[in-house]
Amino acid sequence: MVDSQYYLPNDIGVSALDCREAFSLLSPREQMYSHFLSRAAWYGGLAVLLQTSPESANIFVLLQKIFRKQPAAELEPVAMAAGLTSEEYQAFLVYAAGLYANMGNYKSFGDTKFIPNLPKDKLKALVFASQSFKEQPGEMEALWDSCSSALFSLEGKQKQLGLGSKGITTYFSGNCGLEDAELAQKFLDFEKLSAYNTRLFKTEEGGKMSYEVRLASAVKSDCAIDGEGETRCGGFSFEDKEFTVKRGDYAQIMERVCHYLEEAQAHAASENQKKMLEGYRRSFTFGSIDAHKEGSRFWIKDKGPTVESYIGFIESYRDPFGSRGEFEGFVAVVNKAMSERFAKLVSSAEVLLPELPWPRDFEKDTFLKPDFTSLDVLTFTGSGVPAGINIPNYDDIRQSEGFKNVSLGNVLAVAYATQKEKLTFLEEDDKDAYIKWMLPSFEMQVGLHELLGHGSGKLFVQDDQGKFNFDQNTLINPVTGEKVTSWYRGNETWDSRFSTIASSYEECRAECVGLFLCLNKLALSIFGHEGQDAEDVVYINWLYMVRAGLRGLEFYTPESSSWRQAHMQASFVILRVLLEAGEGLVRLEEVAGADGRPDARIALDRTKIHTVGKSAIQRFLCKLQVRGPAPPPTHEPLALGPKIDLC
């Protein structure tokens, strides 16, 4: 029997993102611009298959060949004739949908492998009976042989993504462990190279270890190229190890991306957009993160475009070391009505930021008002579609030049619709209110989380010339009452210093900002909530978080003591903080479920949110903000306070 967490149920929902009206309202020039950007994003998204697992790309090609010859409806009678039941054919379609949605055979939200929920011999029978197999038997059989074993395997570390013995990763060669990742990060920092668009491969010969850092680029040559400037490639000695920096990772994919970015430039609405796309194109051509930063600077300046987009190696959630970015690209159209609320939130940011529980010196010197828009997604490529985004992720740009926030409106509309029978762990009295207020409360949480969570706080930095961006002689740590003793130096970044817990830590901070500021009457009024409705929105927002904390345990692997999803680890930590606050704020108890088996029930006392709850989050949020750049112990990620046994 296979544990149900490793396959997708046949009744899983499939949601369509409606963008027809949004696209139809674009001018012909804007439609062409969004079309070519979408082509660039879709081709770039193929890199995610190679970033997920060794077998993902071949599984994808196998499915593509089958469905290009026979759509799902035409394939069904073929499946029945091959001996599959209707349930088994549905399981095949669900698996295919899951692979396309996650761009690989590991869940983007949780990093757990999923396999087809039908026997291997039945799937083989379907593949061999397909029209594609009849036309290309040799190629199709070779594809099947190349991926069929791994497709169904749940042996050992293949059950989840991870580094070394903890799981599967293609960001590193299979013989790399944590010590190799740490050494490589030191090397990259020393050479002032970003890890975002790299992979690491280790070889051992005669007892001597050497490392190859591969940059994602269309160009394969490692020498200087006309128009590039100084090359970053070559051989280096570092701590008695040999490192080689080479170009050409995902070369064919990057070449296609660059081609369509160039096509999009011809339909850009402004010179700023053209320069933005030129920066991206140079980045993907030469493997240069500096060029991508330059494109991102022009992107920040592109205020209020009708067609919004971003593309590159962006989020580091799935790198087990937390430094390398997964490819992502989106194209979307601004929803003007919803964007007005977010514009009001931006305008009120300088009033709301001082409400956060840390001294003024711990906030940016100047709040650089960003674009904050609600978008209807036309295209989103990567391993999953989020509800909101705060980018770029480059600390040096975010701190001094700014960022943008986007809320993906048509994603929110379908992804967070809730069915009563699927609401686990809640008391019956809470379920109707949860369904009614879930979307309004989550919309507010996304806004606060992205703009004032990820957008707040100052990184204390000493640059290469020894200059500080703060007064190290007078700045006092509000937690210890003593002078600040640690800060970022030179090329260090949030990701490089906090490494494996960087994403979880920052998501926890942003979620806490959302919980804290949703209690503010001004913030509530911006989103149209007053009186009893406002109190209901606050209650459901906090209830959502404590329920998410309990559900977060689904994303914890006891065997390796590791978390597989940053947001869920963050939610679990917040649940612990609220449980430890005591005074009956949150109650967690074991109950008997409808089937008579043990279950859990969680309850939140809404009368204590503004007192006990607010104080607990206020204290915790201050600690999260002021903690220094030295990495906390990796064996106990985010475990602040005593452990609580919730099982």
mmCIF file with all atom_site columns, N, CA and C in Angstrom, residues 22-23 26 30-31 33-38 41 264 269-270 272-273 276-277 280 295-311 329-335 339 370-381 389-392 403-408:
data_model
loop_
_atom_site.group_PDB
_atom_site.id
_atom_site.type_symbol
_atom_site.label_atom_id
_atom_site.label_alt_id
_atom_site.label_comp_id
_atom_site.label_asym_id
_atom_site.label_entity_id
_atom_site.label_seq_id
_atom_site.pdbx_PDB_ins_code
_atom_site.Cartn_x
_atom_site.Cartn_y
_atom_site.Cartn_z
_atom_site.occupancy
_atom_site.B_iso_or_equiv
_atom_site.pdbx_formal_charge
_atom_site.auth_seq_id
_atom_site.auth_comp_id
_atom_site.auth_asym_id
_atom_site.auth_atom_id
_atom_site.pdbx_PDB_model_num
ATOM 1   N N  . ALA A 1 22  ? -9.675 40.236 -19.859 1.00 0.00 ? 22  ALA A N  1
ATOM 2   C CA . ALA A 1 22  ? -8.485 41.065 -19.661 1.00 0.00 ? 22  ALA A CA 1
ATOM 3   C C  . ALA A 1 22  ? -7.669 41.167 -20.942 1.00 0.00 ? 22  ALA A C  1
ATOM 4   N N  . PHE A 1 23  ? -7.507 40.045 -21.638 1.00 0.00 ? 23  PHE A N  1
ATOM 5   C CA . PHE A 1 23  ? -6.714 40.043 -22.869 1.00 0.00 ? 23  PHE A CA 1
ATOM 6   C C  . PHE A 1 23  ? -7.440 40.787 -23.993 1.00 0.00 ? 23  PHE A C  1
ATOM 7   N N  . LEU A 1 26  ? -6.953 44.583 -24.333 1.00 0.00 ? 26  LEU A N  1
ATOM 8   C CA . LEU A 1 26  ? -5.645 45.112 -24.718 1.00 0.00 ? 26  LEU A CA 1
ATOM 9   C C  . LEU A 1 26  ? -5.659 45.590 -26.165 1.00 0.00 ? 26  LEU A C  1
ATOM 10  N N  . GLU A 1 30  ? -0.348 45.778 -27.463 1.00 0.00 ? 30  GLU A N  1
ATOM 11  C CA . GLU A 1 30  ? -0.220 45.185 -26.129 1.00 0.00 ? 30  GLU A CA 1
ATOM 12  C C  . GLU A 1 30  ? -0.423 43.674 -26.179 1.00 0.00 ? 30  GLU A C  1
ATOM 13  N N  . GLN A 1 31  ? -1.325 43.226 -27.044 1.00 0.00 ? 31  GLN A N  1
ATOM 14  C CA . GLN A 1 31  ? -1.535 41.788 -27.191 1.00 0.00 ? 31  GLN A CA 1
ATOM 15  C C  . GLN A 1 31  ? -0.288 41.104 -27.742 1.00 0.00 ? 31  GLN A C  1
ATOM 16  N N  . TYR A 1 33  ? 2.790  42.228 -27.468 1.00 0.00 ? 33  TYR A N  1
ATOM 17  C CA . TYR A 1 33  ? 3.790  42.329 -26.398 1.00 0.00 ? 33  TYR A CA 1
ATOM 18  C C  . TYR A 1 33  ? 3.598  41.207 -25.378 1.00 0.00 ? 33  TYR A C  1
ATOM 19  N N  . SER A 1 34  ? 2.349  41.015 -24.942 1.00 0.00 ? 34  SER A N  1
ATOM 20  C CA . SER A 1 34  ? 2.071  39.972 -23.948 1.00 0.00 ? 34  SER A CA 1
ATOM 21  C C  . SER A 1 34  ? 2.268  38.578 -24.544 1.00 0.00 ? 34  SER A C  1
ATOM 22  N N  . HIS A 1 35  ? 1.989  38.434 -25.842 1.00 0.00 ? 35  HIS A N  1
ATOM 23  C CA . HIS A 1 35  ? 2.176  37.139 -26.509 1.00 0.00 ? 35  HIS A CA 1
ATOM 24  C C  . HIS A 1 35  ? 3.644  36.726 -26.508 1.00 0.00 ? 35  HIS A C  1
ATOM 25  N N  . PHE A 1 36  ? 4.525  37.619 -26.941 1.00 0.00 ? 36  PHE A N  1
ATOM 26  C CA . PHE A 1 36  ? 5.940  37.257 -27.032 1.00 0.00 ? 36  PHE A CA 1
ATOM 27  C C  . PHE A 1 36  ? 6.566  37.097 -25.645 1.00 0.00 ? 36  PHE A C  1
ATOM 28  N N  . LEU A 1 37  ? 6.130  37.901 -24.677 1.00 0.00 ? 37  LEU A N  1
ATOM 29  C CA . LEU A 1 37  ? 6.600  37.706 -23.304 1.00 0.00 ? 37  LEU A CA 1
ATOM 30  C C  . LEU A 1 37  ? 6.151  36.344 -22.773 1.00 0.00 ? 37  LEU A C  1
ATOM 31  N N  . SER A 1 38  ? 4.929  35.957 -23.121 1.00 0.00 ? 38  SER A N  1
ATOM 32  C CA . SER A 1 38  ? 4.427  34.648 -22.694 1.00 0.00 ? 38  SER A CA 1
ATOM 33  C C  . SER A 1 38  ? 5.236  33.516 -23.314 1.00 0.00 ? 38  SER A C  1
ATOM 34  N N  . ALA A 1 41  ? 8.372  33.246 -21.423 1.00 0.00 ? 41  ALA A N  1
ATOM 35  C CA . ALA A 1 41  ? 8.132  32.638 -20.110 1.00 0.00 ? 41  ALA A CA 1
ATOM 36  C C  . ALA A 1 41  ? 7.921  31.130 -20.223 1.00 0.00 ? 41  ALA A C  1
ATOM 37  N N  . ALA A 1 264 ? 9.565  40.642 -28.227 1.00 0.00 ? 264 ALA A N  1
ATOM 38  C CA . ALA A 1 264 ? 8.702  41.478 -27.387 1.00 0.00 ? 264 ALA A CA 1
ATOM 39  C C  . ALA A 1 264 ? 9.164  42.930 -27.383 1.00 0.00 ? 264 ALA A C  1
ATOM 40  N N  . ALA A 1 269 ? 5.940  49.288 -24.867 1.00 0.00 ? 269 ALA A N  1
ATOM 41  C CA . ALA A 1 269 ? 5.184  50.546 -24.819 1.00 0.00 ? 269 ALA A CA 1
ATOM 42  C C  . ALA A 1 269 ? 6.076  51.753 -24.570 1.00 0.00 ? 269 ALA A C  1
ATOM 43  N N  . SER A 1 270 ? 7.314  51.522 -24.122 1.00 0.00 ? 270 SER A N  1
ATOM 44  C CA . SER A 1 270 ? 8.180  52.651 -23.779 1.00 0.00 ? 270 SER A CA 1
ATOM 45  C C  . SER A 1 270 ? 9.640  52.250 -23.904 1.00 0.00 ? 270 SER A C  1
ATOM 46  N N  . ASN A 1 272 ? 11.705 52.609 -21.582 1.00 0.00 ? 272 ASN A N  1
ATOM 47  C CA . ASN A 1 272 ? 12.020 51.955 -20.304 1.00 0.00 ? 272 ASN A CA 1
ATOM 48  C C  . ASN A 1 272 ? 11.802 50.446 -20.399 1.00 0.00 ? 272 ASN A C  1
ATOM 49  N N  . GLN A 1 273 ? 10.675 50.035 -20.987 1.00 0.00 ? 273 GLN A N  1
ATOM 50  C CA . GLN A 1 273 ? 10.404 48.608 -21.150 1.00 0.00 ? 273 GLN A CA 1
ATOM 51  C C  . GLN A 1 273 ? 11.433 47.950 -22.059 1.00 0.00 ? 273 GLN A C  1
ATOM 52  N N  . MET A 1 276 ? 14.506 47.406 -20.043 1.00 0.00 ? 276 MET A N  1
ATOM 53  C CA . MET A 1 276 ? 14.223 46.321 -19.101 1.00 0.00 ? 276 MET A CA 1
ATOM 54  C C  . MET A 1 276 ? 14.427 44.967 -19.778 1.00 0.00 ? 276 MET A C  1
ATOM 55  N N  . LEU A 1 277 ? 13.814 44.791 -20.937 1.00 0.00 ? 277 LEU A N  1
ATOM 56  C CA . LEU A 1 277 ? 13.916 43.525 -21.658 1.00 0.00 ? 277 LEU A CA 1
ATOM 57  C C  . LEU A 1 277 ? 15.339 43.280 -22.149 1.00 0.00 ? 277 LEU A C  1
ATOM 58  N N  . TYR A 1 280 ? 17.257 41.772 -19.272 1.00 0.00 ? 280 TYR A N  1
ATOM 59  C CA . TYR A 1 280 ? 16.934 40.348 -19.125 1.00 0.00 ? 280 TYR A CA 1
ATOM 60  C C  . TYR A 1 280 ? 17.619 39.521 -20.214 1.00 0.00 ? 280 TYR A C  1
ATOM 61  N N  . GLY A 1 295 ? 18.138 45.070 -15.603 1.00 0.00 ? 295 GLY A N  1
ATOM 62  C CA . GLY A 1 295 ? 16.789 44.970 -16.145 1.00 0.00 ? 295 GLY A CA 1
ATOM 63  C C  . GLY A 1 295 ? 15.740 45.190 -15.070 1.00 0.00 ? 295 GLY A C  1
ATOM 64  N N  . SER A 1 296 ? 16.004 44.680 -13.864 1.00 0.00 ? 296 SER A N  1
ATOM 65  C CA . SER A 1 296 ? 15.061 44.830 -12.753 1.00 0.00 ? 296 SER A CA 1
ATOM 66  C C  . SER A 1 296 ? 14.943 46.284 -12.319 1.00 0.00 ? 296 SER A C  1
ATOM 67  N N  . ARG A 1 297 ? 16.024 47.026 -12.421 1.00 0.00 ? 297 ARG A N  1
ATOM 68  C CA . ARG A 1 297 ? 15.973 48.458 -12.079 1.00 0.00 ? 297 ARG A CA 1
ATOM 69  C C  . ARG A 1 297 ? 15.015 49.196 -13.020 1.00 0.00 ? 297 ARG A C  1
ATOM 70  N N  . PHE A 1 298 ? 15.098 48.869 -14.306 1.00 0.00 ? 298 PHE A N  1
ATOM 71  C CA . PHE A 1 298 ? 14.175 49.494 -15.266 1.00 0.00 ? 298 PHE A CA 1
ATOM 72  C C  . PHE A 1 298 ? 12.748 49.000 -15.025 1.00 0.00 ? 298 PHE A C  1
ATOM 73  N N  . TRP A 1 299 ? 12.610 47.749 -14.561 1.00 0.00 ? 299 TRP A N  1
ATOM 74  C CA . TRP A 1 299 ? 11.281 47.207 -14.270 1.00 0.00 ? 299 TRP A CA 1
ATOM 75  C C  . TRP A 1 299 ? 10.617 47.978 -13.126 1.00 0.00 ? 299 TRP A C  1
ATOM 76  N N  . ILE A 1 300 ? 11.400 48.287 -12.089 1.00 0.00 ? 300 ILE A N  1
ATOM 77  C CA . ILE A 1 300 ? 10.867 49.052 -10.958 1.00 0.00 ? 300 ILE A CA 1
ATOM 78  C C  . ILE A 1 300 ? 10.378 50.422 -11.418 1.00 0.00 ? 300 ILE A C  1
ATOM 79  N N  . LYS A 1 301 ? 11.110 51.006 -12.366 1.00 0.00 ? 301 LYS A N  1
ATOM 80  C CA . LYS A 1 301 ? 10.754 52.342 -12.875 1.00 0.00 ? 301 LYS A CA 1
ATOM 81  C C  . LYS A 1 301 ? 9.554  52.314 -13.822 1.00 0.00 ? 301 LYS A C  1
ATOM 82  N N  . ASP A 1 302 ? 9.180  51.131 -14.279 1.00 0.00 ? 302 ASP A N  1
ATOM 83  C CA . ASP A 1 302 ? 8.064  50.999 -15.222 1.00 0.00 ? 302 ASP A CA 1
ATOM 84  C C  . ASP A 1 302 ? 6.751  51.048 -14.437 1.00 0.00 ? 302 ASP A C  1
ATOM 85  N N  . LYS A 1 303 ? 6.349  52.236 -14.044 1.00 0.00 ? 303 LYS A N  1
ATOM 86  C CA . LYS A 1 303 ? 5.199  52.421 -13.163 1.00 0.00 ? 303 LYS A CA 1
ATOM 87  C C  . LYS A 1 303 ? 3.879  52.288 -13.923 1.00 0.00 ? 303 LYS A C  1
ATOM 88  N N  . GLY A 1 304 ? 2.960  51.527 -13.351 1.00 0.00 ? 304 GLY A N  1
ATOM 89  C CA . GLY A 1 304 ? 1.604  51.434 -13.872 1.00 0.00 ? 304 GLY A CA 1
ATOM 90  C C  . GLY A 1 304 ? 1.457  50.960 -15.296 1.00 0.00 ? 304 GLY A C  1
ATOM 91  N N  . PRO A 1 305 ? 2.226  49.957 -15.741 1.00 0.00 ? 305 PRO A N  1
ATOM 92  C CA . PRO A 1 305 ? 2.042  49.486 -17.119 1.00 0.00 ? 305 PRO A CA 1
ATOM 93  C C  . PRO A 1 305 ? 0.716  48.744 -17.256 1.00 0.00 ? 305 PRO A C  1
ATOM 94  N N  . THR A 1 306 ? 0.161  48.747 -18.437 1.00 0.00 ? 306 THR A N  1
ATOM 95  C CA . THR A 1 306 ? -1.062 47.969 -18.684 1.00 0.00 ? 306 THR A CA 1
ATOM 96  C C  . THR A 1 306 ? -0.759 46.477 -18.635 1.00 0.00 ? 306 THR A C  1
ATOM 97  N N  . VAL A 1 307 ? 0.359  46.076 -19.243 1.00 0.00 ? 307 VAL A N  1
ATOM 98  C CA . VAL A 1 307 ? 0.810  44.686 -19.211 1.00 0.00 ? 307 VAL A CA 1
ATOM 99  C C  . VAL A 1 307 ? 2.012  44.604 -18.280 1.00 0.00 ? 307 VAL A C  1
ATOM 100 N N  . GLU A 1 308 ? 1.880  43.858 -17.194 1.00 0.00 ? 308 GLU A N  1
ATOM 101 C CA . GLU A 1 308 ? 2.947  43.692 -16.211 1.00 0.00 ? 308 GLU A CA 1
ATOM 102 C C  . GLU A 1 308 ? 3.607  42.331 -16.406 1.00 0.00 ? 308 GLU A C  1
ATOM 103 N N  . SER A 1 309 ? 4.914  42.272 -16.156 1.00 0.00 ? 309 SER A N  1
ATOM 104 C CA . SER A 1 309 ? 5.610  40.997 -16.330 1.00 0.00 ? 309 SER A CA 1
ATOM 105 C C  . SER A 1 309 ? 6.889  40.995 -15.517 1.00 0.00 ? 309 SER A C  1
ATOM 106 N N  . TYR A 1 310 ? 7.420  39.797 -15.302 1.00 0.00 ? 310 TYR A N  1
ATOM 107 C CA . TYR A 1 310 ? 8.759  39.630 -14.708 1.00 0.00 ? 310 TYR A CA 1
ATOM 108 C C  . TYR A 1 310 ? 9.231  38.237 -15.094 1.00 0.00 ? 310 TYR A C  1
ATOM 109 N N  . ILE A 1 311 ? 10.536 38.070 -15.211 1.00 0.00 ? 311 ILE A N  1
ATOM 110 C CA . ILE A 1 311 ? 11.055 36.794 -15.680 1.00 0.00 ? 311 ILE A CA 1
ATOM 111 C C  . ILE A 1 311 ? 12.477 36.607 -15.182 1.00 0.00 ? 311 ILE A C  1
ATOM 112 N N  . GLY A 1 329 ? 8.320  33.004 -14.733 1.00 0.00 ? 329 GLY A N  1
ATOM 113 C CA . GLY A 1 329 ? 7.955  34.105 -15.606 1.00 0.00 ? 329 GLY A CA 1
ATOM 114 C C  . GLY A 1 329 ? 6.455  34.318 -15.581 1.00 0.00 ? 329 GLY A C  1
ATOM 115 N N  . PHE A 1 330 ? 6.037  35.579 -15.518 1.00 0.00 ? 330 PHE A N  1
ATOM 116 C CA . PHE A 1 330 ? 4.600  35.826 -15.580 1.00 0.00 ? 330 PHE A CA 1
ATOM 117 C C  . PHE A 1 330 ? 4.311  37.026 -16.464 1.00 0.00 ? 330 PHE A C  1
ATOM 118 N N  . VAL A 1 331 ? 3.119  36.998 -17.039 1.00 0.00 ? 331 VAL A N  1
ATOM 119 C CA . VAL A 1 331 ? 2.586  38.098 -17.832 1.00 0.00 ? 331 VAL A CA 1
ATOM 120 C C  . VAL A 1 331 ? 1.153  38.297 -17.356 1.00 0.00 ? 331 VAL A C  1
ATOM 121 N N  . ALA A 1 332 ? 0.789  39.544 -17.071 1.00 0.00 ? 332 ALA A N  1
ATOM 122 C CA . ALA A 1 332 ? -0.537 39.787 -16.503 1.00 0.00 ? 332 ALA A CA 1
ATOM 123 C C  . ALA A 1 332 ? -1.042 41.168 -16.899 1.00 0.00 ? 332 ALA A C  1
ATOM 124 N N  . VAL A 1 333 ? -2.345 41.342 -16.743 1.00 0.00 ? 333 VAL A N  1
ATOM 125 C CA . VAL A 1 333 ? -3.002 42.607 -17.066 1.00 0.00 ? 333 VAL A CA 1
ATOM 126 C C  . VAL A 1 333 ? -3.528 43.229 -15.782 1.00 0.00 ? 333 VAL A C  1
ATOM 127 N N  . VAL A 1 334 ? -3.348 44.522 -15.639 1.00 0.00 ? 334 VAL A N  1
ATOM 128 C CA . VAL A 1 334 ? -3.738 45.218 -14.418 1.00 0.00 ? 334 VAL A CA 1
ATOM 129 C C  . VAL A 1 334 ? -5.257 45.268 -14.279 1.00 0.00 ? 334 VAL A C  1
ATOM 130 N N  . ASN A 1 335 ? -5.734 44.885 -13.079 1.00 0.00 ? 335 ASN A N  1
ATOM 131 C CA . ASN A 1 335 ? -7.139 45.030 -12.715 1.00 0.00 ? 335 ASN A CA 1
ATOM 132 C C  . ASN A 1 335 ? -7.271 46.373 -11.991 1.00 0.00 ? 335 ASN A C  1
ATOM 133 N N  . SER A 1 339 ? -6.839 47.398 -7.980  1.00 0.00 ? 339 SER A N  1
ATOM 134 C CA . SER A 1 339 ? -5.560 48.069 -7.750  1.00 0.00 ? 339 SER A CA 1
ATOM 135 C C  . SER A 1 339 ? -5.729 49.373 -6.970  1.00 0.00 ? 339 SER A C  1
ATOM 136 N N  . PRO A 1 370 ? 6.341  51.737 -3.828  1.00 0.00 ? 370 PRO A N  1
ATOM 137 C CA . PRO A 1 370 ? 6.364  50.865 -5.006  1.00 0.00 ? 370 PRO A CA 1
ATOM 138 C C  . PRO A 1 370 ? 5.031  50.883 -5.748  1.00 0.00 ? 370 PRO A C  1
ATOM 139 N N  . ASP A 1 371 ? 5.043  50.316 -6.931  1.00 0.00 ? 371 ASP A N  1
ATOM 140 C CA . ASP A 1 371 ? 3.792  49.945 -7.580  1.00 0.00 ? 371 ASP A CA 1
ATOM 141 C C  . ASP A 1 371 ? 3.178  48.802 -6.778  1.00 0.00 ? 371 ASP A C  1
ATOM 142 N N  . PHE A 1 372 ? 1.882  48.843 -6.546  1.00 0.00 ? 372 PHE A N  1
ATOM 143 C CA . PHE A 1 372 ? 1.197  47.697 -5.950  1.00 0.00 ? 372 PHE A CA 1
ATOM 144 C C  . PHE A 1 372 ? -0.104 47.542 -6.708  1.00 0.00 ? 372 PHE A C  1
ATOM 145 N N  . THR A 1 373 ? -0.166 46.510 -7.534  1.00 0.00 ? 373 THR A N  1
ATOM 146 C CA . THR A 1 373 ? -1.317 46.348 -8.415  1.00 0.00 ? 373 THR A CA 1
ATOM 147 C C  . THR A 1 373 ? -1.933 44.971 -8.261  1.00 0.00 ? 373 THR A C  1
ATOM 148 N N  . SER A 1 374 ? -3.212 44.896 -8.577  1.00 0.00 ? 374 SER A N  1
ATOM 149 C CA . SER A 1 374 ? -3.899 43.616 -8.685  1.00 0.00 ? 374 SER A CA 1
ATOM 150 C C  . SER A 1 374 ? -3.891 43.224 -10.156 1.00 0.00 ? 374 SER A C  1
ATOM 151 N N  . LEU A 1 375 ? -3.467 42.008 -10.427 1.00 0.00 ? 375 LEU A N  1
ATOM 152 C CA . LEU A 1 375 ? -3.285 41.560 -11.800 1.00 0.00 ? 375 LEU A CA 1
ATOM 153 C C  . LEU A 1 375 ? -4.152 40.350 -12.109 1.00 0.00 ? 375 LEU A C  1
ATOM 154 N N  . ASP A 1 376 ? -4.634 40.309 -13.345 1.00 0.00 ? 376 ASP A N  1
ATOM 155 C CA . ASP A 1 376 ? -5.240 39.088 -13.875 1.00 0.00 ? 376 ASP A CA 1
ATOM 156 C C  . ASP A 1 376 ? -4.174 38.386 -14.698 1.00 0.00 ? 376 ASP A C  1
ATOM 157 N N  . VAL A 1 377 ? -3.791 37.198 -14.263 1.00 0.00 ? 377 VAL A N  1
ATOM 158 C CA . VAL A 1 377 ? -2.685 36.482 -14.888 1.00 0.00 ? 377 VAL A CA 1
ATOM 159 C C  . VAL A 1 377 ? -3.076 35.980 -16.273 1.00 0.00 ? 377 VAL A C  1
ATOM 160 N N  . LEU A 1 378 ? -2.251 36.283 -17.270 1.00 0.00 ? 378 LEU A N  1
ATOM 161 C CA . LEU A 1 378 ? -2.375 35.683 -18.597 1.00 0.00 ? 378 LEU A CA 1
ATOM 162 C C  . LEU A 1 378 ? -1.503 34.428 -18.679 1.00 0.00 ? 378 LEU A C  1
ATOM 163 N N  . THR A 1 379 ? -0.295 34.534 -18.162 1.00 0.00 ? 379 THR A N  1
ATOM 164 C CA . THR A 1 379 ? 0.683  33.443 -18.214 1.00 0.00 ? 379 THR A CA 1
ATOM 165 C C  . THR A 1 379 ? 1.461  33.425 -16.909 1.00 0.00 ? 379 THR A C  1
ATOM 166 N N  . PHE A 1 380 ? 1.640  32.242 -16.347 1.00 0.00 ? 380 PHE A N  1
ATOM 167 C CA . PHE A 1 380 ? 2.532  32.112 -15.185 1.00 0.00 ? 380 PHE A CA 1
ATOM 168 C C  . PHE A 1 380 ? 3.254  30.779 -15.316 1.00 0.00 ? 380 PHE A C  1
ATOM 169 N N  . THR A 1 381 ? 4.562  30.825 -15.477 1.00 0.00 ? 381 THR A N  1
ATOM 170 C CA . THR A 1 381 ? 5.335  29.597 -15.625 1.00 0.00 ? 381 THR A CA 1
ATOM 171 C C  . THR A 1 381 ? 6.252  29.434 -14.434 1.00 0.00 ? 381 THR A C  1
ATOM 172 N N  . ILE A 1 389 ? 3.140  38.576 -4.912  1.00 0.00 ? 389 ILE A N  1
ATOM 173 C CA . ILE A 1 389 ? 4.582  38.569 -5.124  1.00 0.00 ? 389 ILE A CA 1
ATOM 174 C C  . ILE A 1 389 ? 5.159  39.920 -4.717  1.00 0.00 ? 389 ILE A C  1
ATOM 175 N N  . ASN A 1 390 ? 6.346  39.886 -4.101  1.00 0.00 ? 390 ASN A N  1
ATOM 176 C CA . ASN A 1 390 ? 7.090  41.090 -3.780  1.00 0.00 ? 390 ASN A CA 1
ATOM 177 C C  . ASN A 1 390 ? 8.494  40.891 -4.339  1.00 0.00 ? 390 ASN A C  1
ATOM 178 N N  . ILE A 1 391 ? 8.829  41.620 -5.403  1.00 0.00 ? 391 ILE A N  1
ATOM 179 C CA . ILE A 1 391 ? 10.087 41.417 -6.109  1.00 0.00 ? 391 ILE A CA 1
ATOM 180 C C  . ILE A 1 391 ? 10.622 42.772 -6.590  1.00 0.00 ? 391 ILE A C  1
ATOM 181 N N  . PRO A 1 392 ? 11.924 42.851 -6.976  1.00 0.00 ? 392 PRO A N  1
ATOM 182 C CA . PRO A 1 392 ? 12.905 41.768 -7.079  1.00 0.00 ? 392 PRO A CA 1
ATOM 183 C C  . PRO A 1 392 ? 13.436 41.341 -5.719  1.00 0.00 ? 392 PRO A C  1
ATOM 184 N N  . PHE A 1 403 ? 11.055 48.288 -5.002  1.00 0.00 ? 403 PHE A N  1
ATOM 185 C CA . PHE A 1 403 ? 10.523 46.982 -5.375  1.00 0.00 ? 403 PHE A CA 1
ATOM 186 C C  . PHE A 1 403 ? 9.110  47.188 -5.891  1.00 0.00 ? 403 PHE A C  1
ATOM 187 N N  . LYS A 1 404 ? 8.480  46.112 -6.314  1.00 0.00 ? 404 LYS A N  1
ATOM 188 C CA . LYS A 1 404 ? 7.072  46.146 -6.709  1.00 0.00 ? 404 LYS A CA 1
ATOM 189 C C  . LYS A 1 404 ? 6.318  45.045 -5.969  1.00 0.00 ? 404 LYS A C  1
ATOM 190 N N  . ASN A 1 405 ? 5.043  45.295 -5.746  1.00 0.00 ? 405 ASN A N  1
ATOM 191 C CA . ASN A 1 405 ? 4.136  44.292 -5.182  1.00 0.00 ? 405 ASN A CA 1
ATOM 192 C C  . ASN A 1 405 ? 3.035  44.013 -6.187  1.00 0.00 ? 405 ASN A C  1
ATOM 193 N N  . VAL A 1 406 ? 2.679  42.752 -6.308  1.00 0.00 ? 406 VAL A N  1
ATOM 194 C CA . VAL A 1 406 ? 1.520  42.406 -7.129  1.00 0.00 ? 406 VAL A CA 1
ATOM 195 C C  . VAL A 1 406 ? 0.661  41.394 -6.386  1.00 0.00 ? 406 VAL A C  1
ATOM 196 N N  . SER A 1 407 ? -0.627 41.548 -6.517  1.00 0.00 ? 407 SER A N  1
ATOM 197 C CA . SER A 1 407 ? -1.597 40.570 -6.030  1.00 0.00 ? 407 SER A CA 1
ATOM 198 C C  . SER A 1 407 ? -2.270 39.979 -7.257  1.00 0.00 ? 407 SER A C  1
ATOM 199 N N  . LEU A 1 408 ? -2.310 38.663 -7.318  1.00 0.00 ? 408 LEU A N  1
ATOM 200 C CA . LEU A 1 408 ? -2.840 37.998 -8.514  1.00 0.00 ? 408 LEU A CA 1
ATOM 201 C C  . LEU A 1 408 ? -4.329 37.699 -8.304  1.00 0.00 ? 408 LEU A C  1
#
